[in-house]
Amino acid sequence: MRDEVDLVVPVKTLGRAKTRLTSATGGDPVSHAALALALAMDTVSAALATPGVRRVVTITSDPAVASEMAALGVESLPEPAEPGLNEALRHGARTLGSGRIGALQADLPALRSAELQAALEAAGGRRAFVPDRQGTGTTLLLAAPGGALDPRFGVGSAGHHRISGAVALLGPWPSLRCDVDTEEDLRLALTLGLGVHTANALPAWTT
Ligand SMILES: Nc1nc2c(ncn2[C@@H]2O[C@H](COP(=O)(O)OP(=O)(O)OP(=O)(O)O)[C@@H](O)[C@H]2O)c(=O)[nH]1
Ligand SMILES: C=C(OP(=O)(O)O)C(=O)O
């Protein structure tokens, strides 16, 4: 491993998160918030267990998220004044400082540490990204050591990261590429093997 990585994990306020997944929990806001939190907890737990990851911080203005992350030993930074995902990530990267920085999406409930470690190693010293399984979104963006993260998340982010010069990493890492946006994604993540938090927060239709 060339350089250890400090990861920023953005987590939206639970009441506004994962709107495309609303049908999975039958419209019940309490179950929905619990599921959104569980996705983030499993993502962060796997990241914490990954060799090559030095530090994980979340960016969130949700006190419930910050409190659960603190129980995992993870610091949460509040959102910056400027709204939006990329602004939150830039704020996290600035706070983490001059090491090697990465952004990991918080909706990877099947994430395996070995797959994240393999992606970090495949990046070498390059600014790089891992597209989601559809090839359109981004699940992981890595700055070069000491370099800028330059996040371009949002619709079609994989294309934007590629155009900005980041190298696409396309290894055999299904758990790292399976972000959960929809019920279909959740079904696939279930077949890959969910982390314990999400397994305990699953909606009734999965059992
Ligand atoms: N801190 C922070 N995190 C964000 C923000 N927008 C999105 N995220 C997080 O970024 C990641 C990717 O976002 P999406 O997959 O679009 O998740 P989402 O916005 O909760 O889902 P939808 O409502 O279905 O679009 C998730 O981990 C979100 O929690 C934001 O404005 N601030
Ligand atoms: C937010 C993103 O992805 P999605 O909403 O598709 O998960 C993204 O890739 O920038």
mmCIF file of N, CA and C in Angstrom, residues 25 27-28 89 110 140 155 168 193:
data_model
loop_
_atom_site.group_PDB
_atom_site.id
_atom_site.type_symbol
_atom_site.label_atom_id
_atom_site.label_comp_id
_atom_site.label_asym_id
_atom_site.label_seq_id
_atom_site.Cartn_x
_atom_site.Cartn_y
_atom_site.Cartn_z
ATOM 1 N N THR A 25 -39.765 0.432 2.323
ATOM 2 C CA THR A 25 -40.203 0.379 3.716
ATOM 3 C C THR A 25 -41.687 0.750 3.849
ATOM 4 N N GLY A 27 -43.406 3.193 3.085
ATOM 5 C CA GLY A 27 -43.785 4.568 3.413
ATOM 6 C C GLY A 27 -43.733 4.889 4.898
ATOM 7 N N ASP A 28 -43.252 3.965 5.714
ATOM 8 C CA ASP A 28 -43.163 4.240 7.157
ATOM 9 C C ASP A 28 -41.870 5.011 7.447
ATOM 10 N N LEU A 89 -18.315 17.317 0.671
ATOM 11 C CA LEU A 89 -17.082 16.525 0.504
ATOM 12 C C LEU A 89 -15.845 17.419 0.492
ATOM 13 N N ALA A 110 -23.331 -3.985 1.643
ATOM 14 C CA ALA A 110 -22.706 -5.311 1.496
ATOM 15 C C ALA A 110 -21.181 -5.187 1.425
ATOM 16 N N LEU A 140 -16.787 5.365 -5.005
ATOM 17 C CA LEU A 140 -15.543 5.740 -4.307
ATOM 18 C C LEU A 140 -14.757 6.662 -5.225
ATOM 19 N N VAL A 155 -25.831 13.445 -10.857
ATOM 20 C CA VAL A 155 -26.249 12.576 -11.960
ATOM 21 C C VAL A 155 -25.092 12.406 -12.959
ATOM 22 N N ALA A 168 -10.761 5.268 -14.047
ATOM 23 C CA ALA A 168 -11.835 4.353 -13.634
ATOM 24 C C ALA A 168 -11.234 3.028 -13.197
ATOM 25 N N GLY A 193 -24.730 -10.388 0.498
ATOM 26 C CA GLY A 193 -24.475 -10.555 1.930
ATOM 27 C C GLY A 193 -24.415 -9.202 2.609
#
